[in-house]
mmCIF file of C-alpha atoms in Angstrom:
data_model
loop_
_atom_site.group_PDB
_atom_site.id
_atom_site.type_symbol
_atom_site.label_atom_id
_atom_site.label_comp_id
_atom_site.label_asym_id
_atom_site.label_seq_id
_atom_site.Cartn_x
_atom_site.Cartn_y
_atom_site.Cartn_z
ATOM 1 C CA UNK F 1 13.653 83.858 46.995
ATOM 2 C CA UNK F 2 16.378 86.034 45.642
ATOM 3 C CA UNK F 3 19.656 86.624 47.428
ATOM 4 C CA UNK F 4 18.465 90.112 48.325
ATOM 5 C CA UNK F 5 15.256 88.752 49.865
ATOM 6 C CA UNK F 6 17.232 86.209 51.875
ATOM 7 C CA UNK F 7 19.499 89.015 53.073
ATOM 8 C CA UNK F 8 16.509 91.075 54.201
ATOM 9 C CA UNK F 9 15.124 88.150 56.202
ATOM 10 C CA UNK F 10 18.558 87.514 57.722
ATOM 11 C CA UNK F 11 18.807 91.158 58.785
ATOM 12 C CA UNK F 12 15.339 91.125 60.350
ATOM 13 C CA UNK F 13 16.171 87.933 62.205
ATOM 14 C CA UNK F 14 19.398 89.549 63.389
ATOM 15 C CA UNK F 15 17.356 92.383 64.910
ATOM 16 C CA UNK F 16 15.156 89.838 66.717
ATOM 17 C CA UNK F 17 18.262 88.018 67.953
ATOM 18 C CA UNK F 18 19.900 91.193 69.254
ATOM 19 C CA UNK F 19 16.707 92.406 70.942
ATOM 20 C CA UNK F 20 16.070 89.027 72.540
ATOM 21 C CA UNK F 21 19.641 88.775 73.811
ATOM 22 C CA UNK F 22 19.339 92.245 75.353
ATOM 23 C CA UNK F 23 16.068 91.302 77.015
ATOM 24 C CA UNK F 24 17.580 88.083 78.351
ATOM 25 C CA UNK F 25 20.447 90.079 79.829
ATOM 26 C CA UNK F 26 17.969 92.429 81.533
ATOM 27 C CA UNK F 27 16.032 89.431 82.849
ATOM 28 C CA UNK F 28 19.213 87.987 84.346
ATOM 29 C CA UNK F 29 20.437 91.318 85.749
ATOM 30 C CA UNK F 30 17.183 91.939 87.590
ATOM 31 C CA UNK F 31 16.528 88.399 88.797
ATOM 32 C CA UNK F 32 13.481 88.017 86.600
ATOM 33 C CA UNK F 33 14.916 84.789 85.211
ATOM 34 C CA UNK F 34 14.249 83.243 88.637
ATOM 35 C CA UNK F 35 11.017 85.136 89.334
ATOM 36 C CA UNK F 36 9.524 84.350 85.913
ATOM 37 C CA UNK F 37 11.146 81.113 84.745
ATOM 38 C CA UNK F 38 8.458 80.285 82.164
ATOM 39 C CA UNK F 39 8.857 83.669 80.467
ATOM 40 C CA UNK F 40 12.632 83.344 80.612
ATOM 41 C CA UNK F 41 12.371 79.917 78.964
ATOM 42 C CA UNK F 42 10.143 81.339 76.222
ATOM 43 C CA UNK F 43 12.710 84.040 75.496
ATOM 44 C CA UNK F 44 15.397 81.383 75.184
ATOM 45 C CA UNK F 45 13.161 79.437 72.793
ATOM 46 C CA UNK F 46 12.575 82.573 70.698
ATOM 47 C CA UNK F 47 16.334 83.135 70.536
ATOM 48 C CA UNK F 48 17.009 79.530 69.568
ATOM 49 C CA UNK F 49 14.339 79.616 66.859
ATOM 50 C CA UNK F 50 15.582 82.905 65.397
ATOM 51 C CA UNK F 51 19.160 81.616 65.320
ATOM 52 C CA UNK F 52 18.036 78.425 63.575
ATOM 53 C CA UNK F 53 15.965 80.356 61.030
ATOM 54 C CA UNK F 54 18.840 82.751 60.364
ATOM 55 C CA UNK F 55 21.164 79.808 59.755
ATOM 56 C CA UNK F 56 18.647 78.231 57.370
ATOM 57 C CA UNK F 57 18.240 81.506 55.470
ATOM 58 C CA UNK F 58 21.986 81.889 55.193
ATOM 59 C CA UNK F 59 22.332 78.386 53.755
ATOM 60 C CA UNK F 60 19.463 79.002 51.342
ATOM 61 C CA UNK F 61 21.023 82.273 50.215
ATOM 62 C CA UNK F 62 24.356 80.583 49.598
ATOM 63 C CA UNK F 63 22.697 77.806 47.599
ATOM 64 C CA UNK F 64 20.781 80.309 45.463
ATOM 65 C CA UNK F 65 23.963 82.157 44.483
#
């Protein structure tokens, strides 16, 4: 992958991260985290995975420079 391609992936992952964080906040504000704990856990797993992938892409981009 080129640096530009890595950057595009990083930006798309950032959008997923921001959207997931916003959804988690709405879950917590409305009590859905307690009413739907399995869904809340899945959202946290999505966030964790996206953060990990973004970190990996950033490292790969830096190594390719």
